[in-house]
mmCIF file with all atom_site columns, C-alpha atoms in Angstrom:
data_model
loop_
_atom_site.group_PDB
_atom_site.id
_atom_site.type_symbol
_atom_site.label_atom_id
_atom_site.label_alt_id
_atom_site.label_comp_id
_atom_site.label_asym_id
_atom_site.label_entity_id
_atom_site.label_seq_id
_atom_site.pdbx_PDB_ins_code
_atom_site.Cartn_x
_atom_site.Cartn_y
_atom_site.Cartn_z
_atom_site.occupancy
_atom_site.B_iso_or_equiv
_atom_site.pdbx_formal_charge
_atom_site.auth_seq_id
_atom_site.auth_comp_id
_atom_site.auth_asym_id
_atom_site.auth_atom_id
_atom_site.pdbx_PDB_model_num
ATOM 1   C CA . UNK A 1 1   ? 74.780 -37.767 -50.977 1.00 61.00 ? 1   UNK A CA 1
ATOM 2   C CA . UNK A 1 2   ? 75.552 -34.490 -53.114 1.00 65.00 ? 2   UNK A CA 1
ATOM 3   C CA . UNK A 1 3   ? 76.503 -31.407 -50.846 1.00 82.00 ? 3   UNK A CA 1
ATOM 4   C CA . UNK A 1 4   ? 73.641 -29.616 -52.465 1.00 85.00 ? 4   UNK A CA 1
ATOM 5   C CA . UNK A 1 5   ? 70.848 -32.828 -51.495 1.00 84.00 ? 5   UNK A CA 1
ATOM 6   C CA . UNK A 1 6   ? 72.414 -32.436 -47.781 1.00 89.00 ? 6   UNK A CA 1
ATOM 7   C CA . UNK A 1 7   ? 71.731 -28.781 -47.873 1.00 93.00 ? 7   UNK A CA 1
ATOM 8   C CA . UNK A 1 8   ? 68.105 -29.077 -48.875 1.00 94.00 ? 8   UNK A CA 1
ATOM 9   C CA . UNK A 1 9   ? 67.545 -32.141 -45.999 1.00 94.00 ? 9   UNK A CA 1
ATOM 10  C CA . UNK A 1 10  ? 69.024 -29.539 -43.295 1.00 95.00 ? 10  UNK A CA 1
ATOM 11  C CA . UNK A 1 11  ? 66.925 -26.570 -44.388 1.00 96.00 ? 11  UNK A CA 1
ATOM 12  C CA . UNK A 1 12  ? 63.526 -29.443 -43.963 1.00 96.00 ? 12  UNK A CA 1
ATOM 13  C CA . UNK A 1 13  ? 65.134 -30.432 -40.549 1.00 96.00 ? 13  UNK A CA 1
ATOM 14  C CA . UNK A 1 14  ? 65.471 -26.697 -39.660 1.00 97.00 ? 14  UNK A CA 1
ATOM 15  C CA . UNK A 1 15  ? 62.364 -25.376 -41.090 1.00 97.00 ? 15  UNK A CA 1
ATOM 16  C CA . UNK A 1 16  ? 60.228 -27.228 -43.196 1.00 97.00 ? 16  UNK A CA 1
ATOM 17  C CA . UNK A 1 17  ? 57.462 -24.845 -43.653 1.00 97.00 ? 17  UNK A CA 1
ATOM 18  C CA . UNK A 1 18  ? 59.924 -22.205 -44.526 1.00 97.00 ? 18  UNK A CA 1
ATOM 19  C CA . UNK A 1 19  ? 59.240 -20.709 -48.120 1.00 97.00 ? 19  UNK A CA 1
ATOM 20  C CA . UNK A 1 20  ? 62.128 -22.447 -50.345 1.00 96.00 ? 20  UNK A CA 1
ATOM 21  C CA . UNK A 1 21  ? 61.195 -21.195 -53.659 1.00 96.00 ? 21  UNK A CA 1
ATOM 22  C CA . UNK A 1 22  ? 58.782 -18.579 -54.910 1.00 94.00 ? 22  UNK A CA 1
ATOM 23  C CA . UNK A 1 23  ? 58.069 -17.798 -58.650 1.00 90.00 ? 23  UNK A CA 1
ATOM 24  C CA . UNK A 1 24  ? 57.535 -15.096 -60.573 1.00 90.00 ? 24  UNK A CA 1
ATOM 25  C CA . UNK A 1 25  ? 53.453 -15.297 -60.135 1.00 91.00 ? 25  UNK A CA 1
ATOM 26  C CA . UNK A 1 26  ? 53.974 -15.359 -56.265 1.00 93.00 ? 26  UNK A CA 1
ATOM 27  C CA . UNK A 1 27  ? 53.099 -19.272 -56.194 1.00 94.00 ? 27  UNK A CA 1
ATOM 28  C CA . UNK A 1 28  ? 55.629 -20.740 -53.786 1.00 97.00 ? 28  UNK A CA 1
ATOM 29  C CA . UNK A 1 29  ? 56.650 -24.052 -52.381 1.00 97.00 ? 29  UNK A CA 1
ATOM 30  C CA . UNK A 1 30  ? 58.253 -24.254 -48.868 1.00 97.00 ? 30  UNK A CA 1
ATOM 31  C CA . UNK A 1 31  ? 61.132 -27.100 -47.970 1.00 97.00 ? 31  UNK A CA 1
ATOM 32  C CA . UNK A 1 32  ? 59.153 -29.769 -47.479 1.00 98.00 ? 32  UNK A CA 1
ATOM 33  C CA . UNK A 1 33  ? 57.564 -29.979 -50.321 1.00 97.00 ? 33  UNK A CA 1
ATOM 34  C CA . UNK A 1 34  ? 60.596 -29.181 -52.596 1.00 97.00 ? 34  UNK A CA 1
ATOM 35  C CA . UNK A 1 35  ? 62.273 -32.231 -51.174 1.00 97.00 ? 35  UNK A CA 1
ATOM 36  C CA . UNK A 1 36  ? 59.490 -34.105 -51.597 1.00 97.00 ? 36  UNK A CA 1
ATOM 37  C CA . UNK A 1 37  ? 59.241 -33.119 -55.065 1.00 96.00 ? 37  UNK A CA 1
ATOM 38  C CA . UNK A 1 38  ? 62.943 -34.126 -55.381 1.00 96.00 ? 38  UNK A CA 1
ATOM 39  C CA . UNK A 1 39  ? 62.355 -37.203 -54.292 1.00 96.00 ? 39  UNK A CA 1
ATOM 40  C CA . UNK A 1 40  ? 59.528 -38.017 -56.155 1.00 96.00 ? 40  UNK A CA 1
ATOM 41  C CA . UNK A 1 41  ? 61.696 -37.337 -59.392 1.00 94.00 ? 41  UNK A CA 1
ATOM 42  C CA . UNK A 1 42  ? 64.455 -39.215 -57.894 1.00 94.00 ? 42  UNK A CA 1
ATOM 43  C CA . UNK A 1 43  ? 62.138 -42.422 -57.596 1.00 95.00 ? 43  UNK A CA 1
ATOM 44  C CA . UNK A 1 44  ? 61.118 -41.979 -61.181 1.00 94.00 ? 44  UNK A CA 1
ATOM 45  C CA . UNK A 1 45  ? 64.756 -41.456 -62.681 1.00 94.00 ? 45  UNK A CA 1
ATOM 46  C CA . UNK A 1 46  ? 65.849 -44.504 -60.517 1.00 94.00 ? 46  UNK A CA 1
ATOM 47  C CA . UNK A 1 47  ? 63.072 -46.479 -61.785 1.00 93.00 ? 47  UNK A CA 1
ATOM 48  C CA . UNK A 1 48  ? 64.458 -45.746 -65.296 1.00 91.00 ? 48  UNK A CA 1
ATOM 49  C CA . UNK A 1 49  ? 67.875 -46.885 -64.405 1.00 92.00 ? 49  UNK A CA 1
ATOM 50  C CA . UNK A 1 50  ? 69.320 -43.559 -63.764 1.00 94.00 ? 50  UNK A CA 1
ATOM 51  C CA . UNK A 1 51  ? 71.645 -43.613 -61.120 1.00 93.00 ? 51  UNK A CA 1
ATOM 52  C CA . UNK A 1 52  ? 75.460 -42.497 -60.204 1.00 94.00 ? 52  UNK A CA 1
ATOM 53  C CA . UNK A 1 53  ? 77.536 -41.197 -62.835 1.00 94.00 ? 53  UNK A CA 1
ATOM 54  C CA . UNK A 1 54  ? 74.755 -41.040 -65.687 1.00 95.00 ? 54  UNK A CA 1
ATOM 55  C CA . UNK A 1 55  ? 73.874 -37.767 -67.211 1.00 96.00 ? 55  UNK A CA 1
ATOM 56  C CA . UNK A 1 56  ? 70.188 -36.525 -67.266 1.00 95.00 ? 56  UNK A CA 1
ATOM 57  C CA . UNK A 1 57  ? 69.763 -33.534 -69.428 1.00 92.00 ? 57  UNK A CA 1
ATOM 58  C CA . UNK A 1 58  ? 67.519 -30.873 -68.541 1.00 89.00 ? 58  UNK A CA 1
ATOM 59  C CA . UNK A 1 59  ? 65.629 -28.636 -70.609 1.00 86.00 ? 59  UNK A CA 1
ATOM 60  C CA . UNK A 1 60  ? 63.788 -25.963 -68.392 1.00 81.00 ? 60  UNK A CA 1
ATOM 61  C CA . UNK A 1 61  ? 61.019 -23.877 -68.161 1.00 79.00 ? 61  UNK A CA 1
ATOM 62  C CA . UNK A 1 62  ? 61.655 -21.454 -65.420 1.00 82.00 ? 62  UNK A CA 1
ATOM 63  C CA . UNK A 1 63  ? 59.634 -22.871 -62.412 1.00 87.00 ? 63  UNK A CA 1
ATOM 64  C CA . UNK A 1 64  ? 59.852 -24.188 -59.191 1.00 91.00 ? 64  UNK A CA 1
ATOM 65  C CA . UNK A 1 65  ? 59.563 -27.805 -60.632 1.00 90.00 ? 65  UNK A CA 1
ATOM 66  C CA . UNK A 1 66  ? 62.904 -27.254 -62.384 1.00 90.00 ? 66  UNK A CA 1
ATOM 67  C CA . UNK A 1 67  ? 64.626 -26.280 -59.072 1.00 93.00 ? 67  UNK A CA 1
ATOM 68  C CA . UNK A 1 68  ? 63.047 -29.584 -57.685 1.00 94.00 ? 68  UNK A CA 1
ATOM 69  C CA . UNK A 1 69  ? 64.246 -31.517 -60.793 1.00 93.00 ? 69  UNK A CA 1
ATOM 70  C CA . UNK A 1 70  ? 67.635 -30.536 -60.206 1.00 93.00 ? 70  UNK A CA 1
ATOM 71  C CA . UNK A 1 71  ? 67.418 -31.616 -56.732 1.00 95.00 ? 71  UNK A CA 1
ATOM 72  C CA . UNK A 1 72  ? 66.053 -34.886 -57.895 1.00 94.00 ? 72  UNK A CA 1
ATOM 73  C CA . UNK A 1 73  ? 68.848 -35.460 -60.258 1.00 94.00 ? 73  UNK A CA 1
ATOM 74  C CA . UNK A 1 74  ? 71.620 -34.948 -57.838 1.00 94.00 ? 74  UNK A CA 1
ATOM 75  C CA . UNK A 1 75  ? 69.670 -37.181 -55.347 1.00 93.00 ? 75  UNK A CA 1
ATOM 76  C CA . UNK A 1 76  ? 70.192 -40.201 -57.783 1.00 91.00 ? 76  UNK A CA 1
ATOM 77  C CA . UNK A 1 77  ? 73.606 -39.212 -58.050 1.00 93.00 ? 77  UNK A CA 1
ATOM 78  C CA . UNK A 1 78  ? 73.449 -37.963 -61.615 1.00 95.00 ? 78  UNK A CA 1
ATOM 79  C CA . UNK A 1 79  ? 74.804 -35.284 -63.026 1.00 94.00 ? 79  UNK A CA 1
ATOM 80  C CA . UNK A 1 80  ? 72.247 -32.623 -64.946 1.00 92.00 ? 80  UNK A CA 1
ATOM 81  C CA . UNK A 1 81  ? 73.031 -31.663 -68.499 1.00 94.00 ? 81  UNK A CA 1
ATOM 82  C CA . UNK A 1 82  ? 71.498 -28.237 -69.110 1.00 93.00 ? 82  UNK A CA 1
ATOM 83  C CA . UNK A 1 83  ? 69.956 -27.555 -72.258 1.00 92.00 ? 83  UNK A CA 1
ATOM 84  C CA . UNK A 1 84  ? 68.673 -24.044 -73.568 1.00 91.00 ? 84  UNK A CA 1
ATOM 85  C CA . UNK A 1 85  ? 65.252 -24.708 -73.973 1.00 88.00 ? 85  UNK A CA 1
ATOM 86  C CA . UNK A 1 86  ? 64.780 -21.216 -76.474 1.00 89.00 ? 86  UNK A CA 1
ATOM 87  C CA . UNK A 1 87  ? 67.544 -23.260 -78.706 1.00 89.00 ? 87  UNK A CA 1
ATOM 88  C CA . UNK A 1 88  ? 66.772 -25.032 -81.796 1.00 90.00 ? 88  UNK A CA 1
ATOM 89  C CA . UNK A 1 89  ? 65.657 -28.488 -81.039 1.00 87.00 ? 89  UNK A CA 1
ATOM 90  C CA . UNK A 1 90  ? 68.593 -30.352 -83.236 1.00 89.00 ? 90  UNK A CA 1
ATOM 91  C CA . UNK A 1 91  ? 71.057 -28.096 -81.264 1.00 90.00 ? 91  UNK A CA 1
ATOM 92  C CA . UNK A 1 92  ? 69.563 -29.656 -77.770 1.00 88.00 ? 92  UNK A CA 1
ATOM 93  C CA . UNK A 1 93  ? 69.406 -33.377 -79.384 1.00 87.00 ? 93  UNK A CA 1
ATOM 94  C CA . UNK A 1 94  ? 73.179 -32.526 -80.333 1.00 89.00 ? 94  UNK A CA 1
ATOM 95  C CA . UNK A 1 95  ? 73.888 -31.954 -77.173 1.00 91.00 ? 95  UNK A CA 1
ATOM 96  C CA . UNK A 1 96  ? 72.127 -34.490 -75.236 1.00 89.00 ? 96  UNK A CA 1
ATOM 97  C CA . UNK A 1 97  ? 73.828 -37.099 -77.949 1.00 88.00 ? 97  UNK A CA 1
ATOM 98  C CA . UNK A 1 98  ? 77.359 -35.690 -77.127 1.00 90.00 ? 98  UNK A CA 1
ATOM 99  C CA . UNK A 1 99  ? 76.647 -36.197 -73.934 1.00 93.00 ? 99  UNK A CA 1
ATOM 100 C CA . UNK A 1 100 ? 75.104 -39.551 -73.622 1.00 91.00 ? 100 UNK A CA 1
ATOM 101 C CA . UNK A 1 101 ? 72.725 -38.959 -71.504 1.00 92.00 ? 101 UNK A CA 1
ATOM 102 C CA . UNK A 1 102 ? 70.285 -41.348 -70.158 1.00 90.00 ? 102 UNK A CA 1
ATOM 103 C CA . UNK A 1 103 ? 67.182 -39.633 -70.059 1.00 88.00 ? 103 UNK A CA 1
ATOM 104 C CA . UNK A 1 104 ? 66.093 -35.922 -70.025 1.00 88.00 ? 104 UNK A CA 1
ATOM 105 C CA . UNK A 1 105 ? 63.477 -33.736 -68.125 1.00 90.00 ? 105 UNK A CA 1
ATOM 106 C CA . UNK A 1 106 ? 62.168 -31.559 -70.708 1.00 86.00 ? 106 UNK A CA 1
ATOM 107 C CA . UNK A 1 107 ? 59.768 -28.464 -70.301 1.00 82.00 ? 107 UNK A CA 1
ATOM 108 C CA . UNK A 1 108 ? 55.926 -30.013 -71.837 1.00 82.00 ? 108 UNK A CA 1
ATOM 109 C CA . UNK A 1 109 ? 55.916 -27.392 -74.726 1.00 83.00 ? 109 UNK A CA 1
ATOM 110 C CA . UNK A 1 110 ? 58.930 -28.831 -76.097 1.00 83.00 ? 110 UNK A CA 1
ATOM 111 C CA . UNK A 1 111 ? 58.903 -32.357 -75.325 1.00 82.00 ? 111 UNK A CA 1
ATOM 112 C CA . UNK A 1 112 ? 57.745 -33.017 -78.983 1.00 85.00 ? 112 UNK A CA 1
ATOM 113 C CA . UNK A 1 113 ? 60.538 -31.149 -80.769 1.00 85.00 ? 113 UNK A CA 1
ATOM 114 C CA . UNK A 1 114 ? 62.921 -33.053 -78.930 1.00 82.00 ? 114 UNK A CA 1
ATOM 115 C CA . UNK A 1 115 ? 61.312 -36.390 -79.537 1.00 82.00 ? 115 UNK A CA 1
ATOM 116 C CA . UNK A 1 116 ? 61.338 -35.229 -83.272 1.00 84.00 ? 116 UNK A CA 1
ATOM 117 C CA . UNK A 1 117 ? 65.508 -34.173 -83.331 1.00 84.00 ? 117 UNK A CA 1
ATOM 118 C CA . UNK A 1 118 ? 66.205 -37.512 -81.131 1.00 74.00 ? 118 UNK A CA 1
ATOM 119 C CA . UNK A 1 119 ? 64.236 -39.908 -79.691 1.00 64.00 ? 119 UNK A CA 1
ATOM 120 C CA . UNK A 1 120 ? 66.459 -41.828 -77.689 1.00 64.00 ? 120 UNK A CA 1
ATOM 121 C CA . UNK A 1 121 ? 66.118 -40.992 -74.293 1.00 56.00 ? 121 UNK A CA 1
ATOM 122 C CA . UNK A 1 122 ? 63.167 -41.145 -72.071 1.00 55.00 ? 122 UNK A CA 1
ATOM 123 C CA . UNK A 1 123 ? 61.417 -37.992 -72.008 1.00 50.00 ? 123 UNK A CA 1
ATOM 124 C CA . UNK A 1 124 ? 59.966 -36.566 -68.600 1.00 54.00 ? 124 UNK A CA 1
ATOM 125 C CA . UNK A 1 125 ? 57.895 -33.706 -68.976 1.00 54.00 ? 125 UNK A CA 1
ATOM 126 C CA . UNK A 1 126 ? 58.761 -31.458 -66.018 1.00 52.00 ? 126 UNK A CA 1
#
């Protein structure tokens, strides 16, 4: 298990109700919730065949779910490929193609533009 995932699991064991992430609006999740969100995504990625050594594009919106997505990707032994959500979709599609991503986690408002630019991977609105 990657070191970051171990650190999250250790935080859950020590203080499951402690605040893990808080967003700009004041919405927060505790360590247990963050681990649950990460595990849920890791399970979905595994169903898509994502595993150790695979690459997953990550086109984030700044959110709690983005933090969980990073953990979920790493829990599968995969690597995340960050893609700038403010860049043109064709640039993001090029990065994903060059990196050989197997799946992509994308902020919902950006899904259609990326599908139009590069329809290859399964795009998971994040």
